[in-house]
Tab-separated table of C-alpha atoms and ligand atoms in Angstrom:
chain	number	residue	atom	x	y	z
K	135	MET	CA	-125.863	55.219	2.254
K	136	SER	CA	-127.762	53.703	-0.650
K	137	GLY	CA	-126.604	54.687	-4.119
K	138	TRP	CA	-130.114	55.873	-4.933
K	139	TYR	CA	-130.021	58.311	-2.033
K	140	GLY	CA	-126.422	59.268	-2.813
K	141	LEU	CA	-127.322	60.249	-6.385
K	142	LEU	CA	-129.859	62.814	-5.168
K	143	SER	CA	-128.902	66.303	-4.080
K	144	PRO	CA	-128.791	66.658	-0.283
K	145	PRO	CA	-132.255	67.170	1.217
K	146	LYS	CA	-133.270	70.386	2.902
K	147	ALA	CA	-133.136	70.482	6.706
K	148	PRO	CA	-135.679	68.127	8.275
K	149	GLU	CA	-138.691	69.219	10.273
K	150	VAL	CA	-138.360	67.355	13.585
K	151	LEU	CA	-141.390	66.744	15.816
K	152	ARG	CA	-141.069	69.022	18.835
K	153	GLY	CA	-143.631	69.883	21.505
K	154	ARG	CA	-147.255	68.784	21.726
K	155	HIS	CA	-149.422	68.373	18.654
K	156	GLU	CA	-152.927	67.273	17.841
K	157	ALA	CA	-153.802	65.616	14.566
K	158	ASP	CA	-156.909	64.004	13.128
K	159	TRP	CA	-154.708	61.293	11.656
K	160	THR	CA	-151.184	60.185	12.508
K	161	ILE	CA	-149.198	57.911	10.248
K	162	VAL	CA	-145.987	56.386	11.602
K	163	GLY	CA	-143.498	55.522	8.833
K	164	ALA	CA	-142.892	57.480	5.616
K	165	GLY	CA	-142.060	54.657	3.208
K	166	PHE	CA	-144.244	53.419	0.354
K	167	ALA	CA	-147.058	52.356	2.685
K	168	GLY	CA	-147.045	55.475	4.861
K	169	LEU	CA	-146.946	57.953	2.008
K	170	ALA	CA	-149.625	56.046	0.079
K	171	ALA	CA	-151.821	56.166	3.187
K	172	ALA	CA	-151.145	59.898	3.537
K	173	ARG	CA	-151.998	60.590	-0.093
K	174	ARG	CA	-155.186	58.526	0.061
K	175	LEU	CA	-156.285	60.304	3.248
K	176	SER	CA	-155.635	63.678	1.655
K	177	GLN	CA	-158.118	62.606	-1.049
K	178	LEU	CA	-160.706	61.025	1.263
K	179	VAL	CA	-160.729	63.536	4.145
K	180	PRO	CA	-159.303	66.687	2.560
K	181	GLY	CA	-159.913	69.097	5.460
K	182	ASP	CA	-158.403	66.897	8.186
K	183	ARG	CA	-154.961	67.368	9.705
K	184	VAL	CA	-152.772	64.445	8.612
K	185	VAL	CA	-149.332	64.087	10.188
K	186	VAL	CA	-146.616	61.602	9.180
K	187	VAL	CA	-143.612	60.861	11.407
K	188	ASP	CA	-140.520	58.934	10.404
K	189	ALA	CA	-137.487	57.886	12.397
K	190	GLN	CA	-135.092	58.820	9.584
K	191	ARG	CA	-134.880	61.094	6.550
K	192	VAL	CA	-137.464	60.216	3.910
K	193	GLY	CA	-135.824	57.769	1.486
K	194	TRP	CA	-133.084	56.702	3.888
K	195	GLY	CA	-134.790	53.425	4.852
K	196	ALA	CA	-135.795	50.452	2.712
K	197	ALA	CA	-138.074	52.680	0.611
K	198	GLY	CA	-134.962	54.347	-0.808
K	199	ARG	CA	-132.711	51.274	-0.740
K	200	ASN	CA	-134.597	48.843	-2.916
K	201	SER	CA	-133.927	47.857	-6.517
K	202	GLY	CA	-136.885	49.858	-7.787
K	203	PHE	CA	-138.844	47.093	-9.552
K	204	MET	CA	-142.499	48.039	-9.155
K	205	ILE	CA	-143.937	44.748	-10.345
K	206	ASP	CA	-147.506	44.188	-11.477
K	207	LEU	CA	-147.404	40.370	-11.657
K	208	PRO	CA	-147.381	37.984	-8.706
K	209	HIS	CA	-143.685	37.562	-8.078
K	210	GLU	CA	-143.834	33.939	-7.017
K	211	LEU	CA	-145.197	32.597	-10.320
K	212	GLY	CA	-143.023	29.676	-11.258
K	213	GLY	CA	-141.368	29.300	-7.865
K	214	GLU	CA	-141.479	25.792	-6.469
K	215	ASN	CA	-143.523	26.868	-3.449
K	216	TYR	CA	-146.007	28.694	-5.596
K	217	GLY	CA	-149.516	27.904	-4.399
K	218	GLY	CA	-151.817	30.545	-5.908
K	219	GLY	CA	-154.502	29.592	-8.411
K	220	PRO	CA	-155.555	31.651	-11.459
K	221	GLU	CA	-158.326	33.461	-9.577
K	222	HIS	CA	-155.898	34.463	-6.823
K	223	ASP	CA	-153.369	35.601	-9.430
K	224	ARG	CA	-155.861	37.707	-11.363
K	225	LYS	CA	-156.970	39.415	-8.171
K	226	ARG	CA	-153.352	40.048	-7.181
K	227	ILE	CA	-152.562	41.499	-10.617
K	228	ARG	CA	-155.619	43.787	-10.454
K	229	MET	CA	-154.594	45.008	-7.015
K	230	ASN	CA	-150.941	45.512	-7.971
K	231	ARG	CA	-151.936	47.452	-11.070
K	232	ALA	CA	-154.291	49.636	-9.048
K	233	ALA	CA	-151.359	50.483	-6.751
K	234	ILE	CA	-149.086	51.254	-9.707
K	235	GLU	CA	-151.736	53.552	-11.195
K	236	PHE	CA	-152.181	55.230	-7.805
K	237	SER	CA	-148.427	55.945	-7.813
K	238	ALA	CA	-148.551	57.018	-11.467
K	239	ALA	CA	-151.196	59.644	-10.660
K	240	ALA	CA	-148.886	61.069	-7.986
K	241	VAL	CA	-145.993	60.997	-10.466
K	242	ASP	CA	-148.038	63.082	-12.922
K	243	GLU	CA	-149.255	65.469	-10.252
K	244	TYR	CA	-145.804	66.075	-8.731
K	245	GLY	CA	-143.700	65.879	-11.918
K	246	LEU	CA	-141.731	62.762	-10.899
K	247	GLN	CA	-141.534	61.143	-14.352
K	248	ARG	CA	-137.733	60.859	-14.250
K	249	PHE	CA	-138.006	58.578	-11.200
K	250	PHE	CA	-140.765	56.318	-12.539
K	251	VAL	CA	-140.374	54.703	-15.960
K	252	ARG	CA	-142.754	52.146	-17.472
K	253	ALA	CA	-139.918	50.045	-18.844
K	254	GLY	CA	-140.953	46.451	-18.113
K	255	LYS	CA	-138.526	43.942	-16.632
K	256	PHE	CA	-136.305	41.154	-17.875
K	257	HIS	CA	-135.870	37.831	-16.127
K	258	GLY	CA	-132.497	36.289	-16.905
K	259	ALA	CA	-131.454	32.642	-16.598
K	260	ALA	CA	-127.806	31.660	-16.439
K	261	SER	CA	-128.299	27.876	-16.202
K	262	GLU	CA	-130.590	25.007	-17.184
K	263	HIS	CA	-132.118	25.223	-13.705
K	264	GLY	CA	-132.911	28.910	-14.295
K	265	LEU	CA	-134.350	28.231	-17.739
K	266	GLY	CA	-136.656	25.624	-16.211
K	267	VAL	CA	-137.953	28.182	-13.698
K	268	LEU	CA	-138.588	30.677	-16.495
K	269	ARG	CA	-140.462	28.148	-18.637
K	270	ASP	CA	-142.701	27.440	-15.664
K	271	PHE	CA	-143.216	31.180	-15.202
K	272	GLU	CA	-144.112	31.591	-18.887
K	273	ASN	CA	-146.631	28.739	-18.650
K	274	HIS	CA	-148.336	30.516	-15.770
K	275	LEU	CA	-148.401	33.768	-17.748
K	276	THR	CA	-149.911	31.995	-20.753
K	277	GLY	CA	-152.611	30.523	-18.520
K	278	LEU	CA	-153.401	33.985	-17.204
K	279	GLY	CA	-153.437	35.568	-20.669
K	280	GLU	CA	-150.563	37.873	-19.671
K	281	PRO	CA	-148.162	38.949	-22.440
K	282	PHE	CA	-144.439	38.167	-22.389
K	283	ASP	CA	-141.532	37.833	-24.810
K	284	ARG	CA	-139.060	34.970	-24.700
K	285	LEU	CA	-135.437	35.919	-25.348
K	286	ASP	CA	-132.446	33.739	-26.125
K	287	GLY	CA	-128.908	34.411	-24.910
K	288	PRO	CA	-127.841	36.590	-27.883
K	289	GLN	CA	-131.006	38.701	-27.585
K	290	LEU	CA	-130.295	39.296	-23.892
K	291	LYS	CA	-126.712	40.184	-24.762
K	292	LYS	CA	-128.018	42.917	-27.073
K	293	ILE	CA	-129.813	44.428	-24.083
K	294	THR	CA	-127.304	43.826	-21.291
K	295	GLY	CA	-123.976	43.609	-23.126
K	296	SER	CA	-123.352	40.372	-21.209
K	297	ASP	CA	-123.147	36.863	-22.639
K	298	PHE	CA	-123.691	35.397	-19.175
K	299	PHE	CA	-127.376	34.654	-19.733
K	300	VAL	CA	-128.650	31.652	-21.672
K	301	GLY	CA	-132.214	32.880	-21.946
K	302	GLY	CA	-134.785	35.208	-20.518
K	303	THR	CA	-138.341	36.444	-20.355
K	304	PHE	CA	-139.570	40.018	-20.692
K	305	THR	CA	-142.815	41.208	-19.126
K	306	PRO	CA	-144.024	44.719	-19.939
K	307	GLY	CA	-146.006	45.861	-16.872
K	308	THR	CA	-143.201	46.673	-14.413
K	309	VAL	CA	-142.290	50.256	-13.587
K	310	MET	CA	-138.604	50.891	-12.931
K	311	ALA	CA	-138.225	53.495	-10.199
K	312	GLN	CA	-135.347	55.485	-8.782
K	313	PRO	CA	-136.709	54.577	-5.363
K	314	ALA	CA	-135.153	57.315	-3.238
K	315	GLY	CA	-136.002	59.984	-5.819
K	316	PHE	CA	-139.560	58.739	-6.144
K	317	ILE	CA	-140.201	58.510	-2.410
K	318	ARG	CA	-138.648	61.883	-1.641
K	319	GLY	CA	-140.562	63.473	-4.523
K	320	LEU	CA	-143.776	61.933	-3.229
K	321	ALA	CA	-143.151	63.342	0.252
K	322	GLU	CA	-142.362	66.789	-1.163
K	323	GLY	CA	-145.468	66.706	-3.334
K	324	LEU	CA	-147.634	65.740	-0.381
K	325	SER	CA	-146.146	68.340	1.933
K	326	THR	CA	-148.679	71.009	0.955
K	327	ARG	CA	-151.498	68.825	2.329
K	328	VAL	CA	-149.770	66.644	4.910
K	329	GLN	CA	-147.176	67.546	7.543
K	330	ILE	CA	-144.146	65.248	7.553
K	331	PHE	CA	-141.777	65.108	10.523
K	332	GLU	CA	-138.444	63.373	9.930
K	333	GLN	CA	-135.740	62.148	12.316
K	334	SER	CA	-138.521	61.669	14.841
K	335	PRO	CA	-138.540	58.018	15.916
K	336	VAL	CA	-141.657	56.943	17.756
K	337	THR	CA	-140.402	55.626	21.074
K	338	SER	CA	-143.731	54.830	22.675
K	339	LEU	CA	-147.369	54.462	21.760
K	340	ARG	CA	-150.321	54.603	24.131
K	341	THR	CA	-153.620	53.622	22.609
K	342	GLY	CA	-156.997	54.727	23.966
K	343	LYS	CA	-159.801	57.164	23.186
K	344	LEU	CA	-157.049	59.494	22.043
K	345	HIS	CA	-153.859	57.680	21.116
K	346	THR	CA	-150.546	59.220	22.177
K	347	VAL	CA	-147.470	58.941	19.999
K	348	LYS	CA	-144.186	59.961	21.646
K	349	THR	CA	-140.881	60.828	20.033
K	350	PRO	CA	-137.720	62.022	21.833
K	351	GLU	CA	-138.750	65.683	21.579
K	352	GLY	CA	-142.461	65.646	20.856
K	353	GLU	CA	-145.844	64.079	21.263
K	354	ILE	CA	-149.010	63.785	19.174
K	355	SER	CA	-152.549	63.170	20.422
K	356	THR	CA	-154.599	61.580	17.732
K	357	PRO	CA	-157.869	59.662	17.452
K	358	ARG	CA	-156.667	57.584	14.494
K	359	LEU	CA	-153.336	55.958	13.941
K	360	ILE	CA	-151.917	54.180	10.903
K	361	LEU	CA	-148.716	52.209	11.491
K	362	THR	CA	-146.633	51.737	8.355
K	363	VAL	CA	-143.258	50.900	9.876
K	364	ASN	CA	-142.772	47.579	8.086
K	365	GLY	CA	-140.834	45.114	10.309
K	366	HIS	CA	-140.724	47.674	13.110
K	367	LEU	CA	-144.350	46.833	13.811
K	368	GLU	CA	-142.728	44.321	16.118
K	369	SER	CA	-140.626	47.037	17.838
K	370	LEU	CA	-143.907	48.845	18.545
K	371	GLY	CA	-145.323	45.709	20.178
K	372	PHE	CA	-147.409	44.215	17.354
K	373	PHE	CA	-147.182	40.908	15.444
K	374	LYS	CA	-144.634	39.524	17.903
K	375	LYS	CA	-143.027	36.283	16.682
K	376	ARG	CA	-144.792	36.578	13.342
K	377	LEU	CA	-142.377	38.719	11.326
K	378	LEU	CA	-139.136	37.519	9.770
K	379	HIS	CA	-136.421	40.146	9.628
K	380	VAL	CA	-134.195	39.607	6.638
K	381	PHE	CA	-131.662	41.934	5.024
K	382	THR	CA	-130.639	42.068	1.398
K	383	TYR	CA	-127.742	44.023	-0.081
K	384	ALA	CA	-126.729	46.039	-3.118
K	385	SER	CA	-123.685	47.718	-4.654
K	386	MET	CA	-123.618	50.501	-7.263
K	387	THR	CA	-120.617	51.150	-9.500
K	388	ARG	CA	-118.882	54.439	-9.988
K	389	PRO	CA	-119.842	56.072	-13.321
K	390	LEU	CA	-118.551	54.035	-16.262
K	391	SER	CA	-116.348	56.000	-18.657
K	392	LYS	CA	-117.406	56.368	-22.297
K	393	SER	CA	-114.863	53.730	-23.342
K	394	GLU	CA	-116.094	51.320	-20.640
K	395	GLN	CA	-119.645	51.838	-21.848
K	396	ALA	CA	-118.511	51.122	-25.406
K	397	ALA	CA	-116.735	47.933	-24.262
K	398	LEU	CA	-119.884	46.872	-22.416
K	399	GLY	CA	-122.308	47.540	-25.275
K	400	GLY	CA	-126.004	46.832	-24.731
K	401	GLU	CA	-128.687	49.350	-23.878
K	402	PRO	CA	-128.269	52.090	-21.280
K	403	TYR	CA	-131.387	51.432	-19.182
K	404	TRP	CA	-132.727	48.021	-18.158
K	405	GLY	CA	-133.529	45.938	-15.099
K	406	LEU	CA	-133.100	42.183	-14.825
K	407	ILE	CA	-134.432	39.861	-12.155
K	408	PRO	CA	-132.748	36.482	-11.652
K	409	ALA	CA	-134.610	33.319	-12.580
K	410	ASP	CA	-133.759	31.913	-9.153
K	411	PRO	CA	-134.899	34.091	-6.222
K	412	MET	CA	-131.454	33.759	-4.629
K	413	GLY	CA	-129.727	34.998	-7.778
K	414	SER	CA	-128.525	38.509	-8.615
K	415	THR	CA	-130.763	41.383	-9.632
K	416	ILE	CA	-128.970	43.720	-12.022
K	417	ARG	CA	-129.900	47.210	-13.196
K	418	ARG	CA	-128.174	49.516	-15.589
K	419	ILE	CA	-129.020	53.182	-15.131
K	420	GLY	CA	-127.113	54.932	-17.893
K	421	ASP	CA	-123.481	55.092	-16.820
K	422	ARG	CA	-123.813	52.955	-13.664
K	423	ILE	CA	-124.714	49.359	-12.836
K	424	VAL	CA	-126.369	48.144	-9.642
K	425	VAL	CA	-126.118	44.566	-8.394
K	426	ARG	CA	-128.235	43.109	-5.592
K	427	ASN	CA	-127.999	39.673	-4.044
K	428	THR	CA	-127.742	37.731	-0.764
K	429	PHE	CA	-130.228	37.532	2.079
K	430	THR	CA	-129.274	37.327	5.752
K	431	TYR	CA	-131.480	36.638	8.753
K	432	ASN	CA	-131.115	39.555	11.207
K	433	PRO	CA	-133.737	39.192	13.939
K	434	ASP	CA	-132.326	42.271	15.710
K	435	MET	CA	-133.334	44.310	12.621
K	436	SER	CA	-129.877	45.711	11.982
K	437	THR	CA	-126.859	44.918	9.856
K	438	SER	CA	-123.243	46.058	10.194
K	439	ASP	CA	-120.583	47.644	7.984
K	440	LYS	CA	-118.668	44.371	8.294
K	441	GLN	CA	-121.589	42.335	6.961
K	442	ILE	CA	-122.112	44.833	4.116
K	443	ALA	CA	-118.413	44.637	3.198
K	444	GLN	CA	-118.413	40.805	3.273
K	445	ILE	CA	-121.422	40.648	1.008
K	446	GLY	CA	-119.827	43.289	-1.211
K	447	ALA	CA	-117.271	40.631	-2.150
K	448	ALA	CA	-120.135	38.427	-3.410
K	449	HIS	CA	-121.435	41.375	-5.443
K	450	ASP	CA	-118.009	41.850	-7.004
K	451	ARG	CA	-117.861	38.167	-7.991
K	452	SER	CA	-121.331	38.299	-9.549
K	453	PHE	CA	-120.450	41.522	-11.344
K	454	ARG	CA	-117.194	40.125	-12.790
K	455	ALA	CA	-118.964	36.962	-13.960
K	456	ARG	CA	-121.445	39.039	-15.956
K	457	PHE	CA	-119.245	41.915	-17.083
K	458	PRO	CA	-115.673	40.592	-17.458
K	459	MET	CA	-114.999	43.317	-20.039
K	460	LEU	CA	-115.200	45.893	-17.205
K	461	GLY	CA	-112.410	44.325	-15.119
K	462	ASP	CA	-112.296	45.052	-11.385
K	463	MET	CA	-114.938	47.747	-11.282
K	464	ALA	CA	-114.966	49.987	-8.198
K	465	MET	CA	-118.273	50.182	-6.368
K	466	GLU	CA	-119.058	53.697	-5.197
K	467	PHE	CA	-121.934	52.696	-2.918
K	468	ARG	CA	-122.685	49.551	-0.948
K	469	TRP	CA	-125.668	49.122	1.330
K	470	GLY	CA	-128.055	46.720	2.997
K	471	GLY	CA	-131.750	47.106	3.738
K	472	HIS	CA	-134.389	45.523	5.927
K	473	LEU	CA	-137.078	43.294	4.440
K	474	CYS	CA	-140.019	42.086	6.443
K	475	LEU	CA	-141.237	38.624	5.474
K	476	SER	CA	-143.807	36.284	6.942
K	477	LEU	CA	-143.744	32.499	6.743
K	478	ASN	CA	-147.026	32.388	4.804
K	479	SER	CA	-146.132	35.469	2.662
K	480	ALA	CA	-149.099	37.336	4.169
K	481	PRO	CA	-148.938	41.084	4.825
K	482	ALA	CA	-149.798	42.764	8.115
K	483	PHE	CA	-153.014	44.609	7.316
K	484	GLY	CA	-156.162	45.742	9.073
K	485	GLU	CA	-157.438	47.343	12.270
K	486	ILE	CA	-155.459	45.770	15.100
K	487	GLU	CA	-156.930	47.835	17.913
K	488	GLU	CA	-159.766	50.294	17.891
K	489	ARG	CA	-158.781	53.025	15.371
K	490	VAL	CA	-155.242	51.631	15.060
K	491	PHE	CA	-154.579	50.427	11.530
K	492	VAL	CA	-151.554	48.691	10.048
K	493	ALA	CA	-150.128	48.183	6.568
K	494	GLY	CA	-146.778	46.486	6.334
K	495	CYS	CA	-144.605	43.442	5.997
K	496	CYS	CA	-144.927	43.196	2.234
K	497	ASN	CA	-142.515	40.309	1.803
K	498	GLY	CA	-139.905	42.158	-0.213
K	499	LEU	CA	-142.424	43.490	-2.728
K	500	GLY	CA	-143.302	46.650	-0.872
K	501	THR	CA	-142.855	49.229	-3.613
K	502	VAL	CA	-146.183	48.086	-5.016
K	503	GLN	CA	-147.730	46.141	-2.160
K	504	GLY	CA	-146.718	48.708	0.468
K	505	THR	CA	-148.431	51.297	-1.721
K	506	LEU	CA	-151.444	49.022	-2.078
K	507	TYR	CA	-151.887	48.211	1.602
K	508	GLY	CA	-151.091	51.801	2.603
K	509	MET	CA	-153.824	53.197	0.380
K	510	LEU	CA	-156.232	50.468	1.525
K	511	ALA	CA	-155.436	51.080	5.212
K	512	ALA	CA	-156.379	54.729	4.676
K	513	ALA	CA	-159.596	53.693	2.925
K	514	LEU	CA	-160.450	51.235	5.715
K	515	ALA	CA	-159.724	53.825	8.391
K	516	ALA	CA	-161.773	56.504	6.625
K	517	GLY	CA	-164.702	54.112	6.184
K	518	SER	CA	-164.490	54.212	2.394
K	519	ASP	CA	-166.461	51.403	0.843
K	520	GLU	CA	-163.896	50.000	-1.628
K	521	PRO	CA	-164.055	46.384	-2.834
K	522	MET	CA	-160.272	46.000	-2.600
K	523	VAL	CA	-160.449	46.695	1.141
K	524	ALA	CA	-162.679	43.649	1.565
K	525	ASP	CA	-160.287	41.632	-0.615
K	526	ALA	CA	-157.341	42.685	1.535
K	527	LEU	CA	-159.214	41.931	4.762
K	528	SER	CA	-160.021	38.431	3.530
K	529	GLU	CA	-156.308	37.572	3.241
K	530	PRO	CA	-154.673	35.627	6.077
K	531	ALA	CA	-152.538	37.342	8.718
K	532	PRO	CA	-148.806	36.573	9.070
K	533	SER	CA	-148.559	33.125	10.628
K	534	ARG	CA	-146.552	32.350	13.762
K	535	LEU	CA	-142.844	31.703	13.347
K	536	TYR	CA	-141.414	28.364	14.429
K	537	PRO	CA	-140.374	28.263	18.079
K	538	GLU	CA	-136.766	29.000	19.031
K	539	PRO	CA	-134.141	27.734	18.516
K	540	LEU	CA	-135.648	26.534	15.225
K	541	MET	CA	-135.719	30.037	13.728
K	542	THR	CA	-132.214	31.044	14.780
K	543	ILE	CA	-130.731	27.792	13.511
K	544	GLY	CA	-133.154	27.015	10.702
K	545	ALA	CA	-133.484	30.373	8.919
K	546	PRO	CA	-129.754	30.856	8.154
K	547	LEU	CA	-129.487	27.178	7.158
K	548	LYS	CA	-132.410	27.477	4.772
K	549	LEU	CA	-130.930	30.656	3.246
K	550	TRP	CA	-127.581	28.885	2.854
K	551	ALA	CA	-129.202	25.899	1.111
K	552	MET	CA	-131.206	28.152	-1.218
K	553	ARG	CA	-128.083	30.123	-2.043
K	554	ARG	CA	-126.207	26.945	-2.932
K	555	ARG	CA	-129.049	25.797	-5.126
K	556	ALA	CA	-129.014	29.120	-6.993
K	557	GLY	CA	-125.543	28.130	-8.258
K	558	ARG	CA	-124.616	30.140	-11.334
K	559	GLU	CA	-127.704	32.365	-10.997
K	560	LEU	CA	-125.925	34.117	-8.105
V	635	FAD	C1	-131.780	46.011	-1.379
V	635	FAD	C2	-133.287	45.897	-1.481
V	635	FAD	C3	-133.885	45.667	-2.713
V	635	FAD	C4	-135.284	45.613	-2.813
V	635	FAD	N1	-135.851	45.553	-4.051
V	635	FAD	C5	-137.195	45.674	-4.184
V	635	FAD	C6	-137.780	45.785	-5.473
V	635	FAD	O1	-137.093	45.820	-6.496
V	635	FAD	N2	-139.138	45.864	-5.553
V	635	FAD	C7	-139.931	45.873	-4.431
V	635	FAD	O2	-141.156	45.951	-4.544
V	635	FAD	N3	-139.386	45.826	-3.191
V	635	FAD	C8	-138.050	45.738	-3.044
V	635	FAD	N4	-137.491	45.738	-1.793
V	635	FAD	C9	-138.392	45.793	-0.624
V	635	FAD	C10	-138.961	47.192	-0.399
V	635	FAD	O3	-137.927	48.123	-0.219
V	635	FAD	C11	-139.838	47.168	0.849
V	635	FAD	O4	-140.780	46.112	0.715
V	635	FAD	C12	-140.569	48.499	0.998
V	635	FAD	O5	-139.660	49.538	1.250
V	635	FAD	C13	-141.579	48.390	2.133
V	635	FAD	O6	-142.267	49.616	2.200
V	635	FAD	P1	-142.905	50.084	3.564
V	635	FAD	O7	-143.418	51.444	3.366
V	635	FAD	O8	-143.840	49.031	4.051
V	635	FAD	O9	-141.697	50.061	4.610
V	635	FAD	P2	-140.344	50.890	4.631
V	635	FAD	O10	-139.968	51.323	3.293
V	635	FAD	O11	-139.389	50.059	5.422
V	635	FAD	O12	-140.748	52.177	5.462
V	635	FAD	C14	-140.991	52.110	6.838
V	635	FAD	C15	-140.586	53.428	7.446
V	635	FAD	O13	-140.915	53.371	8.834
V	635	FAD	C16	-139.943	54.095	9.538
V	635	FAD	N5	-139.951	53.675	10.936
V	635	FAD	C17	-139.628	52.465	11.443
V	635	FAD	N6	-139.760	52.478	12.785
V	635	FAD	C18	-140.181	53.717	13.119
V	635	FAD	C19	-140.479	54.350	14.354
V	635	FAD	N7	-140.382	53.718	15.530
V	635	FAD	N8	-140.860	55.649	14.330
V	635	FAD	C20	-140.975	56.320	13.157
V	635	FAD	N9	-140.703	55.753	11.958
V	635	FAD	C21	-140.308	54.480	11.945
V	635	FAD	C22	-138.647	53.775	8.818
V	635	FAD	O14	-137.669	54.780	9.063
V	635	FAD	C23	-139.093	53.712	7.368
V	635	FAD	O15	-138.877	54.925	6.691
V	635	FAD	C24	-136.096	45.744	-1.650
V	635	FAD	C25	-135.493	45.955	-0.410
V	635	FAD	C26	-134.110	46.034	-0.316
V	635	FAD	C27	-133.501	46.277	1.027
């Protein structure tokens, strides 16, 4: 179980899809994309019956497992493969901010402020290599006219309590979410206008004049379908050999005692992204610390307790390197979660069959981009004339993966090489 989910009180009993139903709109997947689509539909077609089905409890999947950085800026800025120009970046920033404001309106309406804090994010470098990446990032921000603050090691220590970092960059536009709390709160808020069935995995889809969605105990006939199942688009028969299934992992400490918090110092709430993408993301949430690192290639879309435990050892090493004053800290929660990536970093978006729409595969940035493409899929499906829909439709589709055995051999090798290069940033 993710720590974010574990910190919430247990949910009420789920409503499982049973028997035959008819709906004007059916959304499969209740993560960021699915719930954004549901909320947008409830605004665009208020009298229609909108049904959402999810295989699990809301917040159990990646939507409630992520690190909660809802980032307004293009994430790749400064990376060595970065290929966007200023016009592309400005458009991306506008779209990301529109998605954040869409979420913020829901936060205000449903009283979710404790799960959604406009705190900004820190980037931390632990090496010369990391500092170089951050300087590149800052140059891009300057070119775009985006504000940032540069921090040296002692300034970062004042925030984090750790003298591990040699420098950093702060950008103000990121929202820090408690992802499971936010996503569950969003589902509860929507439940007066939208019906949400949980623990109801879609086992088959038949498309036609009326589409049929089947789950183990129920069935929905629906003229319009929005698929927001992230990498499981492939399980439903779409985007075959175009989606990369990668897992990443996190551990959350037990609560730190008052004396441990005093020994740590720093501020109680902050989130820090590593300068190198293969480094460790760290969050402090009051009396606990969360560490996330490591990516594994899992084309079968599942991980195991053994893999989570092995990677937990890497989390412990990264934790000790940053917070030696806390000794061998026990982790109360450890978990892994599924990311959907594409080779060209393109999302899966659009109308893939008549009245079948998709929004997914947001390349590990789905808290904002899942929201964005979910709300745009609803707008596209409802025929709403929004300029951002045209922008999203003009983006490329996920490109084909390399043929086997190149993926099975090459993807883990590439991850291994990137991990080595991250060095101290891990
Ligand atoms: C450890 C970790 C850290 C991360 N950190 C960040 C971060 O800081 N910021 C960020 O932006 N992103 C982060 N991500 C990525 C982010 O979680 C995803 O991009 C995001 O959840 C994608 O949203 P989504 O709605 O497209 O898909 P998901 O959240 O995966 O939701 C898809 C839903 O579809 C359901 N589903 C799948 N198949 C079926 C089926 N057959 N029938 C019914 N339902 C089905 C699933 O149960 C799931 O609830 C992180 C991910 C992980 C694992």
